[in-house]
JSON list of C-alpha atoms in Angstrom, two decimals:
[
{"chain": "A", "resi": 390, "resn": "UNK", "atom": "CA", "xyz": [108.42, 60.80, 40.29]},
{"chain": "A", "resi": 391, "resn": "UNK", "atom": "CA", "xyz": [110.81, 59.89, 43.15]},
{"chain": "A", "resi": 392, "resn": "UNK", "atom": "CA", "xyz": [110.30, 58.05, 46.24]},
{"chain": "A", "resi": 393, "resn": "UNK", "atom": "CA", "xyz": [110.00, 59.52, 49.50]},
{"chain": "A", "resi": 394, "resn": "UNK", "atom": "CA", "xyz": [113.09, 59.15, 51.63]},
{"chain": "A", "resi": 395, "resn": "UNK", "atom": "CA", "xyz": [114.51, 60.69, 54.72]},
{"chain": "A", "resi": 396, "resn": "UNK", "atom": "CA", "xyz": [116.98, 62.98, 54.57]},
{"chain": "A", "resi": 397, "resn": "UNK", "atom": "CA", "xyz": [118.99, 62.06, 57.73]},
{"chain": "A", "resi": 398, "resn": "UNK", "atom": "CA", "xyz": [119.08, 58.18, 59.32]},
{"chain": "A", "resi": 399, "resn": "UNK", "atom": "CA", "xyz": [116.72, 57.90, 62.05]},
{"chain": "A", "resi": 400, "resn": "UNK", "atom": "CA", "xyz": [119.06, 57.27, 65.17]},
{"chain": "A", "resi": 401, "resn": "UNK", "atom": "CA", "xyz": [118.80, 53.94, 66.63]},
{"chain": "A", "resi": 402, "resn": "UNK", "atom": "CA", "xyz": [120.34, 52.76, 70.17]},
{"chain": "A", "resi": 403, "resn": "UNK", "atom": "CA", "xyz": [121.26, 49.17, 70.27]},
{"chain": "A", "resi": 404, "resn": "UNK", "atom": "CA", "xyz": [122.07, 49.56, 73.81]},
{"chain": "A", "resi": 405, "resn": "UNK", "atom": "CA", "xyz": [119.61, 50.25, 76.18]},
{"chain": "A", "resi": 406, "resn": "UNK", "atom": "CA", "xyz": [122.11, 51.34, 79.27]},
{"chain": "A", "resi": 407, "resn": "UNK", "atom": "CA", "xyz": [124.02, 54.05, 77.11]},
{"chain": "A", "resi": 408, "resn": "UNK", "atom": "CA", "xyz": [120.67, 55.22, 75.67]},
{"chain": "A", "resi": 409, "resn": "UNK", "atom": "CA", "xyz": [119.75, 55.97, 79.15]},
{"chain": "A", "resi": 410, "resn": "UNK", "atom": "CA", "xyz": [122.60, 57.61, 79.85]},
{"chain": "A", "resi": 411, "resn": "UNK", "atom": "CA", "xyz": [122.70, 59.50, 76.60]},
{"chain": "A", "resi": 412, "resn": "UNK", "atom": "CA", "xyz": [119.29, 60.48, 77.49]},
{"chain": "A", "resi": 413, "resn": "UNK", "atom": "CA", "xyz": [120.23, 61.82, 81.14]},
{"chain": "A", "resi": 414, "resn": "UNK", "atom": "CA", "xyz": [122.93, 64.46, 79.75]},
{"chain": "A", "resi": 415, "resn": "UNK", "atom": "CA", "xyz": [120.89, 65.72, 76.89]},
{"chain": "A", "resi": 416, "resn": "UNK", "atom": "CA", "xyz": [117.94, 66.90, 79.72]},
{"chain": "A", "resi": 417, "resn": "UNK", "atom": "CA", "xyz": [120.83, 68.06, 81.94]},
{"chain": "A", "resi": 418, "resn": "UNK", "atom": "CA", "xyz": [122.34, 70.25, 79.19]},
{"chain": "A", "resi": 419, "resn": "UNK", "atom": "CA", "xyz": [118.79, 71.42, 78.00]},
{"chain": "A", "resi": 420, "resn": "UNK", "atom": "CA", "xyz": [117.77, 72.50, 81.44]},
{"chain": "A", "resi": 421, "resn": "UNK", "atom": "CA", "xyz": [121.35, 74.49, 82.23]},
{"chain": "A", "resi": 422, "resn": "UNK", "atom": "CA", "xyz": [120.14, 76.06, 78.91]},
{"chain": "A", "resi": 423, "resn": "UNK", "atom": "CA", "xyz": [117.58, 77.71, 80.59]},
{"chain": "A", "resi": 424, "resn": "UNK", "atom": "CA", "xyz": [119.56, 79.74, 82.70]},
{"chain": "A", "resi": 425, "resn": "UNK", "atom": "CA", "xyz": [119.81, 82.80, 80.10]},
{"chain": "A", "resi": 426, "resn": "UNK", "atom": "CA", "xyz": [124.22, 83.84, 80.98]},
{"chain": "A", "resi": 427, "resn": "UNK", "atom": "CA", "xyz": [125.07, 79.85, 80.16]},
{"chain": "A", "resi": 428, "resn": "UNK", "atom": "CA", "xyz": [122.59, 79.62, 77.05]},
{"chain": "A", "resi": 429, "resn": "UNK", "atom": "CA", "xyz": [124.13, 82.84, 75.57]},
{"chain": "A", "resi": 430, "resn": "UNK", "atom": "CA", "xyz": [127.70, 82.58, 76.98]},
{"chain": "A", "resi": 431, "resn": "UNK", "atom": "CA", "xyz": [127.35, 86.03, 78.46]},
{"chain": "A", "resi": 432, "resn": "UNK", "atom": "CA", "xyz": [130.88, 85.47, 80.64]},
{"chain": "A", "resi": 433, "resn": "UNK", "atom": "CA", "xyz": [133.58, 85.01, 78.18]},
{"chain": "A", "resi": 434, "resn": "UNK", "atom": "CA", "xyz": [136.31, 84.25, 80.23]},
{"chain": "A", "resi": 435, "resn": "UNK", "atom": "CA", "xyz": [136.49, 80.27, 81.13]},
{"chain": "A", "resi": 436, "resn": "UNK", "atom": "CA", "xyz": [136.47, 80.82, 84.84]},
{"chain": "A", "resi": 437, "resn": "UNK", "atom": "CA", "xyz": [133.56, 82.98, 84.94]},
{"chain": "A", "resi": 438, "resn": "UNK", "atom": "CA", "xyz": [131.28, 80.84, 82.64]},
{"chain": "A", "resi": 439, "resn": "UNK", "atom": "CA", "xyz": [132.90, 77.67, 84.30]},
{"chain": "A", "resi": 440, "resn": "UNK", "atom": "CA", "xyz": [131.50, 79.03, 87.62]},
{"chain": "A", "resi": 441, "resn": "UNK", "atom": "CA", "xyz": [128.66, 80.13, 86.37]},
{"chain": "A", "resi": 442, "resn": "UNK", "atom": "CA", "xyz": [127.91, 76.50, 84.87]},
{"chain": "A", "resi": 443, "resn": "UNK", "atom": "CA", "xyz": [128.69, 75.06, 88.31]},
{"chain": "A", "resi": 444, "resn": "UNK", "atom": "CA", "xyz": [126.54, 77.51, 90.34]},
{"chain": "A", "resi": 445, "resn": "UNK", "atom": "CA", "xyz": [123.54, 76.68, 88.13]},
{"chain": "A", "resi": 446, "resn": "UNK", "atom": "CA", "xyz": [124.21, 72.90, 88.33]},
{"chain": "A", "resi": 447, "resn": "UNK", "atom": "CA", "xyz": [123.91, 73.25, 91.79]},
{"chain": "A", "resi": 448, "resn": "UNK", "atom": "CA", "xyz": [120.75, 75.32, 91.86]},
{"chain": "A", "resi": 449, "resn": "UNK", "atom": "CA", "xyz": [118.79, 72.28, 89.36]},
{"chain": "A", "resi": 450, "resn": "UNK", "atom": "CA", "xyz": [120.36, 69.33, 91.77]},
{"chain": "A", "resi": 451, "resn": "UNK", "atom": "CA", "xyz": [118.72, 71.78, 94.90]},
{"chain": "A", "resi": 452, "resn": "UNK", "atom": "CA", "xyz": [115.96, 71.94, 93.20]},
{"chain": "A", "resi": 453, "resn": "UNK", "atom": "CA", "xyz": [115.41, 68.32, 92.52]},
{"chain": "A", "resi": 454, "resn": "UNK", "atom": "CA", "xyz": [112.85, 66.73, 94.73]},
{"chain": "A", "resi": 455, "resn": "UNK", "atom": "CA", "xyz": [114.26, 64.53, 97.41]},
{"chain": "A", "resi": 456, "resn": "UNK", "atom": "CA", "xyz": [114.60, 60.77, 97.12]},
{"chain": "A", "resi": 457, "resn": "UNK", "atom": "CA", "xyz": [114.48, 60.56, 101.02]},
{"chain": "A", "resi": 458, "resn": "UNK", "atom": "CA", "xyz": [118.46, 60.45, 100.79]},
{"chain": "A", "resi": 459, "resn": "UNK", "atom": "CA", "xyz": [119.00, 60.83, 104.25]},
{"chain": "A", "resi": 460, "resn": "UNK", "atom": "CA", "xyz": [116.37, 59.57, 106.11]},
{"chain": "A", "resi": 461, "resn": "UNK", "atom": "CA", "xyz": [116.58, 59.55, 109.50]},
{"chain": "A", "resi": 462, "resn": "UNK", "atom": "CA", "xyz": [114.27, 56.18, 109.65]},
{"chain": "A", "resi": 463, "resn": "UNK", "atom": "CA", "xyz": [115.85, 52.87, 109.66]}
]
């Protein structure tokens, strides 16, 4: 009988910094994925789906809660 054994190598990140930032574009790209005309490339010319892409990258970043960015306390 054979031994159990993976069929793809776990993935390990040595460094913590670019695991971070490997993490941070994976949740971008899966929440532009939500927006149905990017997940399904529903503009086929580059401009339009390049616009598109940018429009909905602008709606998340609105969306995202403030940090108190510009606070008018000092």
């Amino acid at each position: 009988m054979a031994s159990f054994r993976p069929r793809r190598a776990s993935h390990v990140f040595a460094d913590e910094v670019l695991h971070k930032a490997h993490n941070a574009v994976e949740r971008c790209f899966n929440r532009l994925k939500q927006f149905r005309a990017i997940a399904t490339r529903f503009d086929k010319l580059v401009t339009r789906y390049k616009a598109g892409v940018q429009l909905a990258s602008l709606l998340l970043w609105l969306r995202e809660p403030t940090k108190d960015r510009l606070s008018d306390s000092s």
